[in-house]
Amino acid sequence: MKWKQPLLSLKPYQPGRTIEEVKKQFDLEEIVKLASNENPFGCSPKAATAIREYSPLLSLYPDGYATKLREAVSKHLEVRSGQLIFGDGSDELIQIISRSLLHSGTNTVMASGTFSQYKHNAVIEGSEIREIPLINGAHDLTSMLNAIDEKTSVVWLCSPNNPTGVYIKREDIYDFLSKVPKDVLIVLDEAYYEYVYAEDYYDSLSLVEEYQNLIVLRTFSKIYGLASLRIGYGIANEEIIKVLDPARPPFNVNALAQAAAVEAIQDQAFVDECRVANQKGLQQFYQFCEEQQLNYFPSQGNFVLIDFKCDGNEVFQFLMERGYIVRSGVPLGFPTFVRVTVGSTEQNEGVISKMREFLAANATLS
Ligand SMILES: Cc1ncc(COP(=O)(O)O)c(C=O)c1O
């Protein structure tokens, strides 16, 4: 077969272990999954009702233009409806952007220690990948700028960054955007935007107005609690959207996702509650880290990356055997860390108590 050669070097995405698998393997009754930055409080009850009400219409294709959702999102964000593109998760938008701009002969610039799908898609498209290490969990924008040349097609920014939770400072992003050549697309992935509480966070939508080569990606998978329905969106100027849109499959966003997302985006009271609960949860982890003298990255997302100063896989295994699935930092490029999603107060207490047990057991061993 005449496969694209780079594809043969790739492995499929390795999702976290499923709850059922872990229950069976370790004979556990209850499992708490804190591995994929999902919302522990589910979704808005209004979104859940919309899903039930839509079910009788499942034999029909969805609206390929996501008309109602487009209206709801454009109203909520105060952007023009032609500035939006919807995807089967923001994962699909990353794929569409890569497919539209990357090929052998181009290069693409991203951080190393960021969301894996930028690189994964760039490999498939045969583009050269220029990875710039993070500095203290943050994008090194100066080195990223230096890595851009006339063959650069796309630059990827993730803010707050997964897996560190660190965000890009307002003055830094303005400075960066003003220096990137106008024919390079900048993708600003804000999957965790709604969790941000930093007061000096920039206004990404006004950046979209100002910079014609910027697309912001957001998702309904995180704070909106609809990860399983697969829906994300991009916001850019109309010219970018017009070019990307033909690369989008015709019915890419399913009807249940559209119906639920319309309700979800209108229920900002639910979003606010989740944001507040998340901040309290982060404090539980910070307190634990400080008491145990563990380093961590202060996070603007719904997860925290903690340095256990030992093999992250060991911590992961220990916690999994006791009913808590977290993410080892090893495949994320942080070999001594573990990334834990902020859960409910009880879930956080539970995983923290097992983390304490791990540290106590390790202290006796050494
Ligand atoms: C930074 C970042 N971008 C994009 C995604 C993909 O989200 P979606 O579920 O919308 O495909 C994730 C999911 O974990 C993420 O962390």
mmCIF file of C-alpha atoms in Angstrom, residues 8-356:
data_model
loop_
_atom_site.group_PDB
_atom_site.id
_atom_site.type_symbol
_atom_site.label_atom_id
_atom_site.label_comp_id
_atom_site.label_asym_id
_atom_site.label_seq_id
_atom_site.Cartn_x
_atom_site.Cartn_y
_atom_site.Cartn_z
ATOM 1 C CA LEU A 8 3.375 4.176 9.910
ATOM 2 C CA SER A 9 5.465 5.596 12.757
ATOM 3 C CA LEU A 10 2.432 6.591 14.859
ATOM 4 C CA LYS A 11 0.521 4.797 17.572
ATOM 5 C CA PRO A 12 -3.193 5.459 18.101
ATOM 6 C CA TYR A 13 -4.094 7.885 20.891
ATOM 7 C CA GLN A 14 -3.711 6.113 24.238
ATOM 8 C CA PRO A 15 -6.779 7.006 26.263
ATOM 9 C CA GLY A 16 -6.718 6.651 30.055
ATOM 10 C CA ARG A 17 -7.827 3.252 31.425
ATOM 11 C CA THR A 18 -11.594 2.788 31.473
ATOM 12 C CA ILE A 19 -13.465 2.525 34.751
ATOM 13 C CA GLU A 20 -14.738 -0.957 33.894
ATOM 14 C CA GLU A 21 -11.263 -2.274 33.064
ATOM 15 C CA VAL A 22 -9.780 -1.032 36.311
ATOM 16 C CA LYS A 23 -12.704 -2.288 38.425
ATOM 17 C CA LYS A 24 -12.306 -5.756 37.007
ATOM 18 C CA GLN A 25 -8.529 -5.916 37.200
ATOM 19 C CA PHE A 26 -8.239 -4.819 40.827
ATOM 20 C CA ASP A 27 -11.559 -6.148 42.038
ATOM 21 C CA LEU A 28 -12.726 -2.709 43.158
ATOM 22 C CA GLU A 29 -16.305 -1.600 43.731
ATOM 23 C CA GLU A 30 -15.856 2.045 43.010
ATOM 24 C CA ILE A 31 -13.511 3.938 40.760
ATOM 25 C CA VAL A 32 -12.963 7.665 40.581
ATOM 26 C CA LYS A 33 -11.608 8.826 37.235
ATOM 27 C CA LEU A 34 -9.508 11.957 37.494
ATOM 28 C CA ALA A 35 -7.471 11.367 34.346
ATOM 29 C CA SER A 36 -9.030 13.265 31.436
ATOM 30 C CA ASN A 37 -10.009 16.663 32.844
ATOM 31 C CA GLU A 38 -13.726 15.957 32.660
ATOM 32 C CA ASN A 39 -16.242 17.870 34.754
ATOM 33 C CA PRO A 40 -17.013 15.921 37.973
ATOM 34 C CA PHE A 41 -20.403 17.653 38.156
ATOM 35 C CA GLY A 42 -21.560 16.468 34.728
ATOM 36 C CA CYS A 43 -23.417 18.919 32.523
ATOM 37 C CA SER A 44 -26.171 21.498 32.972
ATOM 38 C CA PRO A 45 -29.515 19.801 33.782
ATOM 39 C CA LYS A 46 -30.958 21.839 30.903
ATOM 40 C CA ALA A 47 -28.507 20.212 28.483
ATOM 41 C CA ALA A 48 -29.430 16.772 29.841
ATOM 42 C CA THR A 49 -33.135 17.504 29.207
ATOM 43 C CA ALA A 50 -32.379 18.660 25.655
ATOM 44 C CA ILE A 51 -30.643 15.339 24.941
ATOM 45 C CA ARG A 52 -33.650 13.315 26.156
ATOM 46 C CA GLU A 53 -36.053 15.460 24.163
ATOM 47 C CA TYR A 54 -34.051 15.115 20.977
ATOM 48 C CA SER A 55 -33.797 11.308 21.072
ATOM 49 C CA PRO A 56 -36.906 10.558 18.906
ATOM 50 C CA LEU A 57 -35.284 12.456 16.002
ATOM 51 C CA LEU A 58 -32.098 10.402 15.869
ATOM 52 C CA SER A 59 -32.876 8.910 12.447
ATOM 53 C CA LEU A 60 -32.345 12.331 10.865
ATOM 54 C CA TYR A 61 -29.011 13.815 9.837
ATOM 55 C CA PRO A 62 -27.955 16.742 11.989
ATOM 56 C CA ASP A 63 -28.005 20.347 10.785
ATOM 57 C CA GLY A 64 -24.692 20.599 8.894
ATOM 58 C CA TYR A 65 -24.458 24.322 9.618
ATOM 59 C CA ALA A 66 -25.336 23.984 13.345
ATOM 60 C CA THR A 67 -27.659 26.950 12.858
ATOM 61 C CA LYS A 68 -29.238 27.165 16.331
ATOM 62 C CA LEU A 69 -25.992 26.526 18.091
ATOM 63 C CA ARG A 70 -24.232 29.059 15.892
ATOM 64 C CA GLU A 71 -26.817 31.643 16.925
ATOM 65 C CA ALA A 72 -26.506 30.753 20.620
ATOM 66 C CA VAL A 73 -22.696 30.854 20.618
ATOM 67 C CA SER A 74 -22.488 34.024 18.565
ATOM 68 C CA LYS A 75 -24.960 35.699 20.934
ATOM 69 C CA HIS A 76 -23.129 34.535 24.026
ATOM 70 C CA LEU A 77 -19.678 35.555 22.782
ATOM 71 C CA GLU A 78 -20.857 38.611 20.877
ATOM 72 C CA VAL A 79 -19.126 37.498 17.685
ATOM 73 C CA ARG A 80 -20.550 37.317 14.167
ATOM 74 C CA SER A 81 -22.024 33.952 13.207
ATOM 75 C CA GLY A 82 -19.650 33.651 10.234
ATOM 76 C CA GLN A 83 -16.721 33.783 12.634
ATOM 77 C CA LEU A 84 -17.523 30.315 14.000
ATOM 78 C CA ILE A 85 -16.650 26.795 12.936
ATOM 79 C CA PHE A 86 -17.870 23.734 14.849
ATOM 80 C CA GLY A 87 -16.025 20.449 15.184
ATOM 81 C CA ASP A 88 -16.523 16.913 16.402
ATOM 82 C CA GLY A 89 -14.628 17.983 19.500
ATOM 83 C CA SER A 90 -11.895 20.578 19.204
ATOM 84 C CA ASP A 91 -9.755 17.553 18.277
ATOM 85 C CA GLU A 92 -11.416 17.606 14.884
ATOM 86 C CA LEU A 93 -10.697 21.306 14.459
ATOM 87 C CA ILE A 94 -7.011 20.615 15.134
ATOM 88 C CA GLN A 95 -7.224 17.962 12.432
ATOM 89 C CA ILE A 96 -9.002 20.275 9.970
ATOM 90 C CA ILE A 97 -6.457 23.053 10.528
ATOM 91 C CA SER A 98 -3.564 20.629 10.087
ATOM 92 C CA ARG A 99 -5.075 19.149 6.953
ATOM 93 C CA SER A 100 -5.652 22.612 5.508
ATOM 94 C CA LEU A 101 -2.218 24.087 6.146
ATOM 95 C CA LEU A 102 0.413 21.432 6.775
ATOM 96 C CA HIS A 103 2.286 19.222 4.321
ATOM 97 C CA SER A 104 5.875 18.229 3.681
ATOM 98 C CA GLY A 105 7.783 21.377 2.874
ATOM 99 C CA THR A 106 6.073 23.306 5.692
ATOM 100 C CA ASN A 107 7.006 23.445 9.338
ATOM 101 C CA THR A 108 4.905 24.011 12.426
ATOM 102 C CA VAL A 109 5.929 25.440 15.794
ATOM 103 C CA MET A 110 4.592 24.286 19.140
ATOM 104 C CA ALA A 111 5.692 23.824 22.734
ATOM 105 C CA SER A 112 6.975 20.478 23.940
ATOM 106 C CA GLY A 113 4.985 19.595 27.045
ATOM 107 C CA THR A 114 1.655 20.579 25.532
ATOM 108 C CA PHE A 115 -1.466 18.889 24.154
ATOM 109 C CA SER A 116 -0.384 15.904 22.064
ATOM 110 C CA GLN A 117 -2.727 16.292 19.106
ATOM 111 C CA TYR A 118 -0.934 19.253 17.509
ATOM 112 C CA LYS A 119 2.132 17.104 16.948
ATOM 113 C CA HIS A 120 0.170 13.957 16.091
ATOM 114 C CA ASN A 121 -1.689 15.653 13.234
ATOM 115 C CA ALA A 122 1.436 17.449 11.999
ATOM 116 C CA VAL A 123 3.240 14.097 11.766
ATOM 117 C CA ILE A 124 0.432 12.648 9.641
ATOM 118 C CA GLU A 125 0.558 15.632 7.287
ATOM 119 C CA GLY A 126 4.324 15.213 6.883
ATOM 120 C CA SER A 127 5.181 18.667 8.204
ATOM 121 C CA GLU A 128 8.442 19.394 10.015
ATOM 122 C CA ILE A 129 7.744 19.856 13.728
ATOM 123 C CA ARG A 130 9.617 22.452 15.748
ATOM 124 C CA GLU A 131 9.067 21.846 19.452
ATOM 125 C CA ILE A 132 10.160 24.458 21.939
ATOM 126 C CA PRO A 133 10.523 23.314 25.567
ATOM 127 C CA LEU A 134 8.382 25.050 28.177
ATOM 128 C CA ILE A 135 10.043 27.229 30.788
ATOM 129 C CA ASN A 136 8.551 26.610 34.237
ATOM 130 C CA GLY A 137 5.446 25.178 32.616
ATOM 131 C CA ALA A 138 4.958 28.232 30.373
ATOM 132 C CA HIS A 139 5.382 28.688 26.616
ATOM 133 C CA ASP A 140 8.776 30.122 25.701
ATOM 134 C CA LEU A 141 7.376 32.647 23.254
ATOM 135 C CA THR A 142 10.724 34.225 22.428
ATOM 136 C CA SER A 143 12.180 30.915 21.288
ATOM 137 C CA MET A 144 8.945 30.065 19.499
ATOM 138 C CA LEU A 145 9.229 33.335 17.559
ATOM 139 C CA ASN A 146 12.843 32.560 16.706
ATOM 140 C CA ALA A 147 11.785 29.152 15.361
ATOM 141 C CA ILE A 148 9.401 30.707 12.802
ATOM 142 C CA ASP A 149 10.710 31.079 9.272
ATOM 143 C CA GLU A 150 9.247 31.477 5.773
ATOM 144 C CA LYS A 151 8.178 27.805 5.745
ATOM 145 C CA THR A 152 6.189 28.007 8.980
ATOM 146 C CA SER A 153 2.465 27.528 8.392
ATOM 147 C CA VAL A 154 0.979 27.098 11.871
ATOM 148 C CA VAL A 155 1.986 28.032 15.419
ATOM 149 C CA TRP A 156 0.151 26.307 18.284
ATOM 150 C CA LEU A 157 -0.425 27.972 21.645
ATOM 151 C CA CYS A 158 -2.270 26.298 24.486
ATOM 152 C CA SER A 159 -3.475 28.581 27.273
ATOM 153 C CA PRO A 160 -4.056 27.456 29.964
ATOM 154 C CA ASN A 161 -1.592 24.818 28.861
ATOM 155 C CA ASN A 162 -2.419 21.135 29.214
ATOM 156 C CA PRO A 163 -0.745 19.522 31.213
ATOM 157 C CA THR A 164 0.802 22.363 33.267
ATOM 158 C CA GLY A 165 -2.227 24.631 33.707
ATOM 159 C CA VAL A 166 -0.026 27.690 33.167
ATOM 160 C CA TYR A 167 -1.464 30.526 31.051
ATOM 161 C CA ILE A 168 0.171 33.042 28.742
ATOM 162 C CA LYS A 169 0.471 36.520 30.225
ATOM 163 C CA ARG A 170 -1.426 39.346 28.553
ATOM 164 C CA GLU A 171 1.581 41.456 27.588
ATOM 165 C CA ASP A 172 3.425 38.359 26.308
ATOM 166 C CA ILE A 173 0.656 37.280 23.972
ATOM 167 C CA TYR A 174 0.217 40.809 22.577
ATOM 168 C CA ASP A 175 3.921 41.063 21.947
ATOM 169 C CA PHE A 176 4.014 37.619 20.307
ATOM 170 C CA LEU A 177 1.020 38.201 18.045
ATOM 171 C CA SER A 178 2.423 41.503 16.838
ATOM 172 C CA LYS A 179 5.663 39.789 15.766
ATOM 173 C CA VAL A 180 4.385 36.616 14.061
ATOM 174 C CA PRO A 181 4.309 37.049 10.254
ATOM 175 C CA LYS A 182 0.793 37.702 8.971
ATOM 176 C CA ASP A 183 0.798 34.620 6.729
ATOM 177 C CA VAL A 184 1.313 32.214 9.653
ATOM 178 C CA LEU A 185 -1.841 30.913 11.334
ATOM 179 C CA ILE A 186 -1.719 31.107 15.132
ATOM 180 C CA VAL A 187 -3.961 28.598 16.885
ATOM 181 C CA LEU A 188 -4.782 29.567 20.449
ATOM 182 C CA ASP A 189 -6.287 26.497 22.122
ATOM 183 C CA GLU A 190 -8.401 27.579 25.092
ATOM 184 C CA ALA A 191 -10.030 24.285 26.033
ATOM 185 C CA TYR A 192 -9.930 25.343 29.711
ATOM 186 C CA TYR A 193 -10.838 29.005 29.167
ATOM 187 C CA GLU A 194 -13.961 28.945 31.351
ATOM 188 C CA TYR A 195 -11.951 27.795 34.398
ATOM 189 C CA VAL A 196 -9.548 30.752 34.252
ATOM 190 C CA TYR A 197 -9.654 33.141 37.199
ATOM 191 C CA ALA A 198 -6.385 35.055 36.688
ATOM 192 C CA GLU A 199 -7.209 38.726 36.610
ATOM 193 C CA ASP A 200 -4.571 39.535 34.039
ATOM 194 C CA TYR A 201 -5.844 36.991 31.509
ATOM 195 C CA TYR A 202 -6.102 38.574 28.059
ATOM 196 C CA ASP A 203 -9.324 39.059 26.097
ATOM 197 C CA SER A 204 -8.902 36.476 23.358
ATOM 198 C CA LEU A 205 -11.940 37.602 21.373
ATOM 199 C CA SER A 206 -10.643 41.110 21.001
ATOM 200 C CA LEU A 207 -7.363 39.538 19.851
ATOM 201 C CA VAL A 208 -9.341 37.754 17.129
ATOM 202 C CA GLU A 209 -10.672 41.145 15.989
ATOM 203 C CA GLU A 210 -7.201 42.615 15.970
ATOM 204 C CA TYR A 211 -5.231 39.763 14.386
ATOM 205 C CA GLN A 212 -6.396 38.342 11.069
ATOM 206 C CA ASN A 213 -4.162 35.284 11.448
ATOM 207 C CA LEU A 214 -5.523 34.017 14.776
ATOM 208 C CA ILE A 215 -8.036 31.255 15.527
ATOM 209 C CA VAL A 216 -9.194 30.520 19.080
ATOM 210 C CA LEU A 217 -10.377 26.979 19.887
ATOM 211 C CA ARG A 218 -12.798 26.190 22.691
ATOM 212 C CA THR A 219 -14.758 23.118 23.685
ATOM 213 C CA PHE A 220 -17.925 21.845 25.330
ATOM 214 C CA SER A 221 -15.955 18.876 26.718
ATOM 215 C CA LYS A 222 -14.537 20.503 29.835
ATOM 216 C CA ILE A 223 -16.539 22.888 32.024
ATOM 217 C CA TYR A 224 -19.710 22.268 29.996
ATOM 218 C CA GLY A 225 -19.444 18.554 30.833
ATOM 219 C CA LEU A 226 -20.319 17.210 27.358
ATOM 220 C CA ALA A 227 -17.078 15.370 26.497
ATOM 221 C CA SER A 228 -18.855 12.259 25.282
ATOM 222 C CA LEU A 229 -20.958 14.178 22.757
ATOM 223 C CA ARG A 230 -17.823 15.543 21.024
ATOM 224 C CA ILE A 231 -18.263 19.205 20.263
ATOM 225 C CA GLY A 232 -15.847 22.095 20.085
ATOM 226 C CA TYR A 233 -15.656 25.331 18.137
ATOM 227 C CA GLY A 234 -13.244 27.795 16.606
ATOM 228 C CA ILE A 235 -13.513 31.591 16.480
ATOM 229 C CA ALA A 236 -11.616 33.582 13.856
ATOM 230 C CA ASN A 237 -12.287 36.217 11.217
ATOM 231 C CA GLU A 238 -14.666 35.207 8.416
ATOM 232 C CA GLU A 239 -11.868 34.800 5.852
ATOM 233 C CA ILE A 240 -10.169 32.054 7.867
ATOM 234 C CA ILE A 241 -13.467 30.269 8.523
ATOM 235 C CA LYS A 242 -14.410 30.387 4.820
ATOM 236 C CA VAL A 243 -11.193 28.617 3.857
ATOM 237 C CA LEU A 244 -11.339 26.013 6.628
ATOM 238 C CA ASP A 245 -15.022 25.157 6.240
ATOM 239 C CA PRO A 246 -14.760 23.012 3.071
ATOM 240 C CA ALA A 247 -12.259 20.770 4.925
ATOM 241 C CA ARG A 248 -14.975 20.003 7.503
ATOM 242 C CA PRO A 249 -17.015 16.815 6.969
ATOM 243 C CA PRO A 250 -20.650 17.680 6.099
ATOM 244 C CA PHE A 251 -22.452 16.463 9.243
ATOM 245 C CA ASN A 252 -19.546 16.513 11.632
ATOM 246 C CA VAL A 253 -21.377 17.649 14.760
ATOM 247 C CA ASN A 254 -24.118 15.278 15.830
ATOM 248 C CA ALA A 255 -27.597 16.536 16.647
ATOM 249 C CA LEU A 256 -27.545 15.553 20.328
ATOM 250 C CA ALA A 257 -24.359 17.537 20.769
ATOM 251 C CA GLN A 258 -25.874 20.561 19.045
ATOM 252 C CA ALA A 259 -29.085 20.409 21.087
ATOM 253 C CA ALA A 260 -27.220 19.985 24.376
ATOM 254 C CA ALA A 261 -24.660 22.677 23.618
ATOM 255 C CA VAL A 262 -27.375 25.260 22.856
ATOM 256 C CA GLU A 263 -28.715 24.778 26.383
ATOM 257 C CA ALA A 264 -25.301 24.440 27.980
ATOM 258 C CA ILE A 265 -23.972 27.753 26.726
ATOM 259 C CA GLN A 266 -27.083 29.538 27.959
ATOM 260 C CA ASP A 267 -26.734 28.099 31.455
ATOM 261 C CA GLN A 268 -23.859 30.239 32.656
ATOM 262 C CA ALA A 269 -25.010 29.839 36.272
ATOM 263 C CA PHE A 270 -23.938 26.183 36.041
ATOM 264 C CA VAL A 271 -20.588 27.217 34.526
ATOM 265 C CA ASP A 272 -20.006 29.721 37.335
ATOM 266 C CA GLU A 273 -20.766 27.106 40.007
ATOM 267 C CA CYS A 274 -18.328 24.694 38.421
ATOM 268 C CA ARG A 275 -15.620 27.344 38.189
ATOM 269 C CA VAL A 276 -15.981 28.208 41.882
ATOM 270 C CA ALA A 277 -15.997 24.537 42.924
ATOM 271 C CA ASN A 278 -12.894 23.973 40.798
ATOM 272 C CA GLN A 279 -11.032 26.799 42.526
ATOM 273 C CA LYS A 280 -11.854 25.289 45.919
ATOM 274 C CA GLY A 281 -10.683 21.916 44.657
ATOM 275 C CA LEU A 282 -7.405 23.368 43.417
ATOM 276 C CA GLN A 283 -6.819 24.769 46.899
ATOM 277 C CA GLN A 284 -7.199 21.270 48.384
ATOM 278 C CA PHE A 285 -4.390 20.035 46.141
ATOM 279 C CA TYR A 286 -2.192 23.081 46.736
ATOM 280 C CA GLN A 287 -2.543 22.682 50.500
ATOM 281 C CA PHE A 288 -1.594 19.025 50.247
ATOM 282 C CA CYS A 289 1.447 19.846 48.091
ATOM 283 C CA GLU A 290 2.607 22.541 50.453
ATOM 284 C CA GLU A 291 2.204 20.363 53.504
ATOM 285 C CA GLN A 292 4.157 17.558 51.766
ATOM 286 C CA GLN A 293 6.664 19.953 50.167
ATOM 287 C CA LEU A 294 5.834 18.786 46.649
ATOM 288 C CA ASN A 295 6.293 21.120 43.720
ATOM 289 C CA TYR A 296 3.303 21.823 41.498
ATOM 290 C CA PHE A 297 2.301 24.273 38.805
ATOM 291 C CA PRO A 298 -0.373 26.743 39.953
ATOM 292 C CA SER A 299 -3.159 25.947 37.495
ATOM 293 C CA GLN A 300 -5.811 27.941 35.662
ATOM 294 C CA GLY A 301 -7.415 24.717 34.460
ATOM 295 C CA ASN A 302 -9.317 21.892 36.148
ATOM 296 C CA PHE A 303 -6.207 19.819 36.757
ATOM 297 C CA VAL A 304 -2.915 20.095 38.579
ATOM 298 C CA LEU A 305 0.479 18.666 37.698
ATOM 299 C CA ILE A 306 2.318 17.536 40.831
ATOM 300 C CA ASP A 307 5.965 16.488 41.138
ATOM 301 C CA PHE A 308 6.256 13.387 43.333
ATOM 302 C CA LYS A 309 10.031 13.278 42.773
ATOM 303 C CA CYS A 310 9.851 9.639 41.695
ATOM 304 C CA ASP A 311 8.607 7.663 38.677
ATOM 305 C CA GLY A 312 5.170 9.073 37.800
ATOM 306 C CA ASN A 313 4.080 5.613 36.597
ATOM 307 C CA GLU A 314 4.574 4.246 40.115
ATOM 308 C CA VAL A 315 2.325 6.876 41.647
ATOM 309 C CA PHE A 316 -0.235 6.265 38.912
ATOM 310 C CA GLN A 317 -0.169 2.499 39.533
ATOM 311 C CA PHE A 318 -0.443 2.896 43.319
ATOM 312 C CA LEU A 319 -3.457 5.195 43.012
ATOM 313 C CA MET A 320 -5.141 3.038 40.371
ATOM 314 C CA GLU A 321 -4.915 -0.074 42.533
ATOM 315 C CA ARG A 322 -6.757 1.906 45.193
ATOM 316 C CA GLY A 323 -9.528 3.122 42.916
ATOM 317 C CA TYR A 324 -8.259 6.465 41.606
ATOM 318 C CA ILE A 325 -7.302 6.833 37.945
ATOM 319 C CA VAL A 326 -5.031 9.825 37.352
ATOM 320 C CA ARG A 327 -2.600 10.535 34.496
ATOM 321 C CA SER A 328 1.045 9.632 34.816
ATOM 322 C CA GLY A 329 3.319 12.477 33.736
ATOM 323 C CA VAL A 330 5.603 10.014 31.906
ATOM 324 C CA PRO A 331 3.866 10.119 28.495
ATOM 325 C CA LEU A 332 3.217 13.848 28.967
ATOM 326 C CA GLY A 333 6.926 14.670 29.157
ATOM 327 C CA PHE A 334 7.005 15.113 32.950
ATOM 328 C CA PRO A 335 8.412 11.773 34.143
ATOM 329 C CA THR A 336 8.306 12.474 37.892
ATOM 330 C CA PHE A 337 4.878 14.093 37.876
ATOM 331 C CA VAL A 338 1.250 13.046 37.988
ATOM 332 C CA ARG A 339 -1.587 15.095 36.489
ATOM 333 C CA VAL A 340 -4.776 14.917 38.487
ATOM 334 C CA THR A 341 -8.127 16.325 37.441
ATOM 335 C CA VAL A 342 -9.893 18.365 40.113
ATOM 336 C CA GLY A 343 -12.931 16.378 41.230
ATOM 337 C CA SER A 344 -15.633 17.024 43.818
ATOM 338 C CA THR A 345 -14.485 17.891 47.364
ATOM 339 C CA GLU A 346 -14.909 14.255 48.435
ATOM 340 C CA GLN A 347 -13.116 12.874 45.389
ATOM 341 C CA ASN A 348 -10.224 15.274 45.989
ATOM 342 C CA GLU A 349 -10.051 14.291 49.666
ATOM 343 C CA GLY A 350 -10.097 10.641 48.632
ATOM 344 C CA VAL A 351 -7.276 10.835 46.113
ATOM 345 C CA ILE A 352 -5.220 13.078 48.403
ATOM 346 C CA SER A 353 -5.473 10.530 51.213
ATOM 347 C CA LYS A 354 -4.156 7.836 48.853
ATOM 348 C CA MET A 355 -1.377 10.177 47.718
ATOM 349 C CA ARG A 356 -0.445 10.600 51.393
#
